[in-house]
Coordinates of N, CA and C in Angstrom, one line a residue:
Chain P
M1 N 50.1 15.7 -31.8 CA 51.2 16.2 -30.3 C 50.4 17.5 -29.6
N2 N 49.8 16.8 -28.4 CA 49.8 17.6 -27.2 C 50.6 17.8 -25.6
H3 N 51.7 17.7 -26.5 CA 52.4 17.5 -25.5 C 54.2 18.6 -25.0
I4 N 54.2 17.7 -24.6 CA 55.4 18.7 -24.2 C 56.6 18.2 -23.0
F5 N 56.8 17.8 -23.7 CA 58.8 16.8 -23.6 C 59.3 17.8 -21.6
V6 N 59.6 17.9 -20.7 CA 60.3 18.6 -19.9 C 61.7 18.0 -19.1
G7 N 62.9 18.9 -20.0 CA 63.6 19.1 -19.4 C 65.4 19.6 -19.4
Q8 N 66.6 20.1 -19.8 CA 66.6 20.6 -19.1 C 67.0 22.2 -18.4
K9 N 66.6 22.9 -19.7 CA 66.0 24.4 -19.9 C 65.3 24.2 -18.0
P10 N 65.2 25.8 -18.9 CA 65.0 26.5 -17.1 C 62.9 26.2 -17.6
V11 N 62.5 26.3 -15.9 CA 60.7 25.3 -15.6 C 60.2 26.3 -16.3
M12 N 60.4 28.0 -16.8 CA 59.2 28.8 -17.2 C 59.9 28.5 -18.5
N13 N 59.9 27.9 -19.0 CA 60.7 28.0 -21.2 C 59.0 26.7 -21.6
Y14 N 59.1 25.7 -20.5 CA 58.5 25.0 -20.8 C 56.4 25.3 -20.0
A15 N 56.5 26.2 -18.6 CA 55.4 26.6 -18.3 C 55.0 27.6 -19.5
M16 N 55.4 28.7 -19.9 CA 55.3 29.2 -22.2 C 55.1 27.9 -22.9
S17 N 55.7 27.5 -22.8 CA 55.0 26.6 -23.9 C 53.8 25.3 -23.3
A18 N 53.1 25.4 -22.3 CA 51.9 24.1 -21.7 C 51.1 26.1 -22.6
L19 N 51.9 27.5 -21.6 CA 50.4 27.5 -21.3 C 49.6 28.4 -23.4
I20 N 50.9 28.4 -24.5 CA 50.2 28.3 -25.6 C 49.8 27.3 -25.7
Q21 N 50.1 26.2 -25.4 CA 49.6 25.0 -26.4 C 47.9 24.2 -25.7
L22 N 47.6 24.5 -23.8 CA 46.1 24.9 -23.6 C 45.6 26.4 -23.6
A23 N 46.6 27.2 -24.3 CA 45.1 28.2 -25.6 C 44.4 27.7 -26.1
S24 N 45.6 26.5 -26.6 CA 45.0 26.5 -28.2 C 44.1 25.5 -27.7
A25 N 45.2 25.0 -27.3 CA 44.4 23.2 -27.4 C 43.7 23.2 -26.6
G26 N 43.2 23.6 -25.1 CA 42.5 23.7 -24.2 C 42.9 22.7 -23.0
E27 N 43.8 21.4 -23.6 CA 45.0 20.4 -22.6 C 46.3 19.7 -23.1
V28 N 47.0 19.7 -22.6 CA 48.5 19.8 -22.6 C 49.1 18.4 -21.7
T29 N 49.8 17.5 -21.9 CA 50.4 16.3 -21.3 C 51.3 16.7 -21.2
V30 N 52.2 17.2 -20.0 CA 53.4 17.3 -19.4 C 54.0 15.6 -19.1
K31 N 54.6 15.7 -20.0 CA 56.5 14.5 -19.9 C 57.4 14.6 -19.5
A32 N 58.3 13.5 -18.5 CA 59.2 13.8 -18.2 C 60.5 12.4 -17.8
R33 N 61.5 12.4 -17.5 CA 62.2 11.1 -17.5 C 62.9 11.8 -16.3
G34 N 63.1 10.5 -15.2 CA 64.3 10.7 -14.7 C 64.1 11.8 -13.6
M35 N 65.3 12.4 -13.8 CA 65.6 13.8 -12.6 C 64.5 14.7 -13.5
A36 N 64.1 15.3 -14.2 CA 63.2 16.0 -14.7 C 61.7 15.7 -14.8
I37 N 61.5 14.9 -13.8 CA 60.1 15.0 -13.6 C 60.0 15.4 -11.8
S38 N 60.7 15.9 -11.8 CA 60.6 17.1 -10.6 C 60.4 18.4 -11.0
R39 N 61.2 18.7 -11.7 CA 60.9 20.0 -13.2 C 59.6 19.6 -14.1
A40 N 58.7 19.1 -14.0 CA 57.2 18.5 -15.1 C 56.2 19.5 -13.8
V41 N 56.8 18.2 -12.3 CA 56.3 18.9 -11.7 C 55.5 20.8 -11.0
D42 N 57.1 20.8 -10.7 CA 57.0 22.8 -11.7 C 56.4 23.0 -12.0
V43 N 56.0 22.1 -13.9 CA 55.7 22.8 -15.1 C 54.2 23.3 -14.4
A44 N 54.2 22.5 -13.9 CA 52.2 21.5 -14.1 C 51.7 22.6 -12.8
E45 N 52.8 22.7 -11.6 CA 52.2 23.4 -11.0 C 52.0 24.6 -11.0
I46 N 53.1 25.6 -11.5 CA 53.1 26.7 -11.8 C 51.9 27.1 -13.1
V47 N 51.3 26.3 -14.0 CA 51.0 26.5 -15.2 C 49.2 26.4 -14.3
T48 N 48.8 25.6 -12.8 CA 48.4 25.7 -13.1 C 47.8 26.4 -11.7
K49 N 48.4 27.5 -10.7 CA 48.6 27.6 -9.9 C 48.7 29.9 -10.1
R50 N 50.5 29.7 -10.7 CA 50.7 30.9 -10.4 C 50.6 31.1 -11.3
L51 N 50.6 30.7 -12.9 CA 49.9 32.2 -14.4 C 48.7 30.9 -14.5
G52 N 47.8 31.2 -15.6 CA 46.8 31.0 -15.6 C 45.0 31.2 -15.2
N53 N 46.1 32.1 -14.7 CA 44.1 32.3 -13.9 C 43.6 32.3 -13.5
G54 N 43.8 30.5 -12.5 CA 43.1 29.2 -12.4 C 41.8 29.2 -13.8
Q55 N 42.7 29.1 -14.1 CA 41.4 27.9 -15.0 C 41.6 27.2 -16.1
F56 N 42.4 26.3 -15.9 CA 43.5 24.7 -15.9 C 44.1 24.9 -14.3
K57 N 43.6 23.0 -14.1 CA 43.4 22.6 -13.4 C 44.7 21.1 -14.0
V58 N 45.3 20.0 -13.0 CA 44.9 19.2 -13.2 C 44.7 18.0 -13.6
K59 N 44.3 16.5 -13.7 CA 43.5 16.0 -14.7 C 43.6 14.9 -14.7
D60 N 45.4 14.8 -14.6 CA 45.5 13.2 -14.7 C 47.7 12.8 -14.7
I61 N 47.4 11.7 -13.6 CA 49.4 11.9 -13.7 C 49.2 10.1 -13.0
G62 N 50.4 10.3 -13.6 CA 49.9 8.6 -14.4 C 51.9 8.5 -14.2
I63 N 52.8 7.3 -14.1 CA 53.7 7.5 -13.5 C 53.8 5.5 -14.1
S64 N 55.3 5.4 -15.0 CA 55.5 4.2 -15.0 C 57.0 4.1 -15.4
T65 N 57.6 3.4 -15.6 CA 59.4 2.9 -16.2 C 59.6 2.7 -17.0
E66 N 60.3 3.2 -17.9 CA 60.7 2.4 -19.4 C 62.3 2.3 -19.6
V67 N 62.9 1.3 -20.8 CA 63.6 1.3 -20.4 C 64.4 1.5 -21.6
V68 N 65.8 2.2 -21.1 CA 66.4 2.5 -22.5 C 67.8 2.2 -22.7
G69 N 68.4 1.8 -23.5 CA 69.7 1.8 -23.5 C 69.6 0.5 -24.8
E70 N 70.6 -0.4 -24.6 CA 70.5 -0.9 -25.6 C 71.8 -2.6 -24.8
G71 N 71.2 -3.9 -24.8 CA 72.4 -5.5 -24.0 C 72.3 -4.4 -23.0
A72 N 74.1 -5.6 -22.5 CA 74.3 -4.2 -21.1 C 74.4 -3.6 -21.2
E73 N 73.9 -2.2 -21.4 CA 73.9 -0.4 -21.4 C 71.8 -0.5 -20.8
T74 N 71.1 -1.3 -21.6 CA 69.3 -1.6 -20.4 C 69.2 -1.3 -18.8
R75 N 68.7 0.2 -19.2 CA 68.4 0.5 -17.4 C 66.8 1.0 -17.3
N76 N 67.0 1.3 -16.7 CA 65.4 1.3 -16.6 C 65.2 2.8 -15.2
I77 N 63.6 3.7 -16.4 CA 64.2 4.7 -16.1 C 62.5 5.3 -15.3
S78 N 63.0 6.6 -14.3 CA 60.9 6.3 -14.3 C 59.9 8.0 -15.5
S79 N 59.2 7.3 -15.6 CA 58.4 9.1 -16.2 C 57.6 8.8 -15.5
I80 N 57.2 10.1 -16.2 CA 55.5 11.0 -15.2 C 55.2 11.0 -16.8
E81 N 53.5 11.3 -16.9 CA 53.0 12.3 -17.5 C 51.8 12.8 -16.2
I82 N 51.5 14.6 -16.8 CA 50.8 15.4 -16.5 C 49.5 15.8 -17.3
V83 N 48.4 15.4 -17.3 CA 47.0 16.0 -18.1 C 47.2 17.4 -17.2
V84 N 47.1 18.0 -18.0 CA 46.0 19.6 -18.3 C 45.1 20.3 -18.5
G85 N 44.7 20.4 -18.3 CA 43.1 21.0 -19.2 C 43.0 21.3 -18.0
K86 N 41.4 22.3 -19.0 CA 40.6 23.1 -18.2 C 39.3 22.3 -17.4
Chain T
M1 N 49.8 7.4 11.0 CA 51.3 7.4 10.3 C 51.8 6.9 9.1
N2 N 51.0 6.8 7.6 CA 51.0 5.8 7.2 C 51.5 6.4 6.0
H3 N 53.2 6.8 6.1 CA 54.3 7.3 4.6 C 55.1 7.3 5.2
I4 N 55.6 7.3 3.8 CA 57.6 7.5 3.6 C 57.3 9.2 3.3
F5 N 58.4 9.6 3.8 CA 58.8 10.5 3.4 C 60.3 10.6 2.1
V6 N 61.1 10.8 1.1 CA 61.9 10.4 0.3 C 62.8 11.7 0.6
G7 N 63.5 11.3 0.9 CA 65.0 12.5 1.1 C 66.4 12.3 0.2
Q8 N 67.0 12.2 0.6 CA 68.8 11.9 -0.1 C 69.2 10.7 -0.4
K9 N 68.5 9.8 0.1 CA 69.2 8.2 0.6 C 69.1 7.1 -0.6
P10 N 69.1 5.9 -0.6 CA 69.1 5.5 -1.9 C 67.9 4.8 -2.1
V11 N 67.6 4.6 -2.9 CA 66.8 4.4 -3.4 C 65.5 2.7 -3.0
M12 N 65.9 1.9 -2.4 CA 66.3 1.0 -2.2 C 66.0 0.8 -0.4
N13 N 66.4 2.4 0.6 CA 66.2 2.2 1.8 C 64.5 2.7 1.7
Y14 N 64.5 3.2 0.6 CA 63.1 3.8 1.3 C 62.2 2.7 0.2
A15 N 62.3 2.2 -0.7 CA 61.3 0.9 -1.4 C 61.5 -0.4 -0.1
M16 N 62.0 0.1 0.7 CA 62.0 -0.9 1.9 C 61.4 -0.7 2.1
S17 N 61.2 0.1 3.0 CA 60.6 0.9 4.3 C 59.0 0.5 3.5
A18 N 59.0 0.9 2.3 CA 57.2 1.2 2.0 C 56.8 0.0 2.0
L19 N 58.1 -0.9 1.5 CA 57.4 -2.4 1.7 C 56.9 -2.9 3.1
I20 N 57.7 -2.6 4.0 CA 57.1 -3.0 5.3 C 56.3 -2.4 5.7
Q21 N 56.1 -1.2 5.6 CA 55.0 -1.4 5.7 C 52.8 -1.3 5.0
L22 N 53.9 -1.9 3.4 CA 52.7 -2.4 3.2 C 52.6 -3.2 3.3
A23 N 53.5 -3.9 4.2 CA 52.8 -5.6 4.8 C 52.5 -5.4 5.9
S24 N 52.4 -4.2 6.4 CA 52.9 -4.9 7.8 C 49.8 -4.0 8.1
A25 N 50.6 -3.1 6.6 CA 49.4 -1.7 6.5 C 48.5 -1.8 5.5
G26 N 49.1 -2.3 4.6 CA 48.2 -2.6 3.1 C 48.4 -1.6 2.6
E27 N 48.8 -0.5 3.2 CA 49.3 0.7 2.4 C 50.4 1.9 2.3
V28 N 50.2 2.5 1.4 CA 51.5 3.5 1.8 C 51.3 4.9 1.6
T29 N 51.3 6.1 2.3 CA 51.7 7.3 1.3 C 53.2 7.7 1.2
V30 N 53.8 7.2 -0.5 CA 55.3 7.5 -0.3 C 55.6 9.3 -0.6
K31 N 56.2 9.7 0.1 CA 55.5 11.8 -0.3 C 57.2 12.7 -0.2
A32 N 57.3 13.5 -1.0 CA 58.8 13.8 -1.4 C 58.4 15.8 -1.3
R33 N 59.5 16.8 -2.2 CA 59.3 17.5 -2.5 C 60.7 17.8 -3.4
G34 N 60.4 19.0 -3.7 CA 61.9 19.3 -5.0 C 61.7 18.2 -5.6
M35 N 63.2 18.2 -5.9 CA 64.2 17.1 -6.9 C 64.3 15.5 -6.6
A36 N 64.0 15.5 -4.8 CA 63.8 14.3 -4.3 C 62.0 13.5 -4.6
I37 N 61.7 14.2 -6.1 CA 60.1 14.0 -6.4 C 60.2 13.0 -6.9
S38 N 61.4 12.9 -8.2 CA 61.5 12.0 -9.4 C 62.4 10.9 -7.8
R39 N 63.2 10.9 -7.1 CA 63.0 9.0 -6.0 C 61.9 8.8 -5.9
A40 N 60.9 9.9 -5.5 CA 59.9 9.1 -4.9 C 59.2 8.1 -6.0
V41 N 58.7 9.1 -7.4 CA 58.4 8.2 -8.4 C 59.3 6.3 -8.7
D42 N 60.8 6.8 -8.6 CA 61.1 5.3 -8.8 C 61.0 4.7 -6.8
V43 N 60.0 5.0 -6.7 CA 60.1 4.0 -5.8 C 58.8 3.4 -5.7
A44 N 57.6 4.8 -5.8 CA 56.2 3.5 -5.9 C 56.7 2.7 -7.2
E45 N 57.8 2.8 -8.4 CA 58.0 1.9 -9.4 C 57.9 0.7 -9.3
I46 N 59.4 0.7 -8.1 CA 59.9 -0.2 -8.1 C 58.9 -1.3 -7.1
V47 N 58.7 -0.7 -6.2 CA 57.5 -1.0 -5.1 C 56.7 -1.7 -6.0
T48 N 55.7 -1.0 -6.6 CA 54.6 -2.0 -7.8 C 54.7 -2.9 -8.8
K49 N 56.4 -2.5 -9.7 CA 56.6 -2.9 -10.4 C 57.4 -4.6 -10.7
R50 N 58.5 -3.8 -9.6 CA 60.2 -5.1 -8.9 C 59.8 -6.3 -7.7
L51 N 59.5 -4.8 -7.6 CA 59.4 -5.8 -6.0 C 57.9 -6.5 -5.5
G52 N 57.7 -6.9 -4.4 CA 56.1 -7.1 -3.8 C 55.3 -7.9 -4.7
N53 N 55.9 -8.5 -6.0 CA 55.3 -9.6 -6.9 C 54.0 -9.5 -7.2
G54 N 53.9 -8.0 -7.9 CA 53.0 -7.2 -9.0 C 50.9 -7.5 -7.8
Q55 N 52.1 -7.2 -6.0 CA 50.5 -8.1 -5.3 C 49.3 -6.0 -5.0
F56 N 50.7 -4.7 -5.3 CA 50.8 -3.2 -4.7 C 50.3 -2.6 -6.3
K57 N 50.0 -1.9 -6.2 CA 49.8 -1.0 -7.2 C 49.6 1.0 -6.8
V58 N 49.5 1.6 -8.2 CA 49.3 3.0 -7.6 C 48.0 3.7 -7.5
K59 N 47.6 3.9 -6.2 CA 46.0 4.2 -6.3 C 45.5 5.6 -6.8
D60 N 46.6 6.4 -6.1 CA 47.0 7.5 -6.6 C 48.0 9.1 -6.3
I61 N 47.6 9.5 -7.1 CA 48.8 10.6 -7.2 C 48.8 11.9 -7.6
G62 N 48.9 12.7 -6.2 CA 48.3 14.3 -6.0 C 49.9 15.1 -6.0
I63 N 49.7 16.3 -6.5 CA 50.9 17.4 -6.9 C 50.6 18.9 -6.0
S64 N 51.3 19.1 -5.4 CA 50.4 20.5 -5.0 C 51.8 21.4 -4.5
T65 N 51.7 22.4 -4.2 CA 52.5 23.2 -3.6 C 53.1 24.2 -2.4
E66 N 54.1 23.7 -1.9 CA 54.0 24.7 -0.3 C 54.9 25.6 -0.1
V67 N 54.9 26.2 1.0 CA 55.8 27.0 0.3 C 56.2 26.9 1.3
V68 N 58.3 27.4 2.0 CA 58.7 27.7 3.0 C 59.9 28.2 3.3
G69 N 60.8 28.4 3.9 CA 60.9 29.3 4.8 C 60.4 30.8 5.2
E70 N 60.9 31.7 5.8 CA 60.8 32.3 6.6 C 60.4 34.2 5.8
G71 N 59.5 34.7 5.7 CA 60.2 36.3 5.3 C 60.6 36.3 3.8
A72 N 61.8 37.2 3.8 CA 62.2 37.7 2.2 C 62.4 36.2 1.7
E73 N 62.8 34.4 2.7 CA 63.1 33.5 2.5 C 62.2 33.2 1.8
T74 N 60.6 33.8 2.0 CA 59.9 31.9 1.5 C 60.2 31.6 -0.1
R75 N 59.6 30.9 -0.4 CA 60.0 29.8 -1.9 C 58.7 29.1 -1.5
N76 N 58.6 28.5 -2.8 CA 57.3 27.8 -3.4 C 57.8 26.4 -3.3
I77 N 57.4 25.8 -3.0 CA 58.4 24.1 -3.7 C 57.9 23.5 -4.1
S78 N 57.1 22.1 -4.6 CA 56.2 20.7 -5.4 C 57.2 20.3 -4.1
S79 N 54.9 19.7 -4.2 CA 55.5 18.4 -3.6 C 54.6 17.0 -5.0
I80 N 55.1 15.8 -3.8 CA 54.0 15.3 -4.6 C 53.7 14.2 -3.3
E81 N 52.5 13.9 -3.8 CA 52.0 11.8 -2.6 C 51.5 10.9 -3.5
I82 N 52.4 9.6 -3.7 CA 51.8 9.1 -4.3 C 51.3 7.4 -3.2
V83 N 49.8 6.9 -3.6 CA 49.6 5.9 -2.6 C 49.9 5.5 -3.3
V84 N 50.6 4.4 -2.4 CA 50.8 2.6 -3.1 C 49.7 1.4 -2.0
G85 N 49.1 1.0 -2.2 CA 48.4 -0.5 -1.5 C 48.0 -1.2 -2.7
K86 N 47.1 -2.1 -2.5 CA 47.1 -3.7 -3.0 C 45.7 -2.8 -3.7

């Protein structure tokens, strides 16, 4: 379960969680859906550029579409997964 | 100048522009900064999954940090570049 799901909290909360994961596991996947995608990119940029002493880099980025809701409420939402590691 | 800069317009405006570029040049780079990053991912997903008859795919995704403003107003903003092609 080496991932962080980015939502509506302040970006630094997620950046700190990511750094803790990186320190213990050496890799973390930063995930987000919809409007939170921008914040997930901020988290990855902060962890690789501003914090982490240049130890970590973005290793892979994937985007996809998820279907959420049921029946007539079904809609598509974009998602992102950013793998950060050494 | 084979790129589209995604801003605040409806997502379909950018998806249509991207398809026109893809039809003429075979490749387009979808770019965005800050909150518009989520919309750029939507554009790439729509062009590759929903429109385009499965002809196009995401070829590369890069994220970076840009410095905007001057003097005391300087701040960092995340950006994304998504290359879509055949």
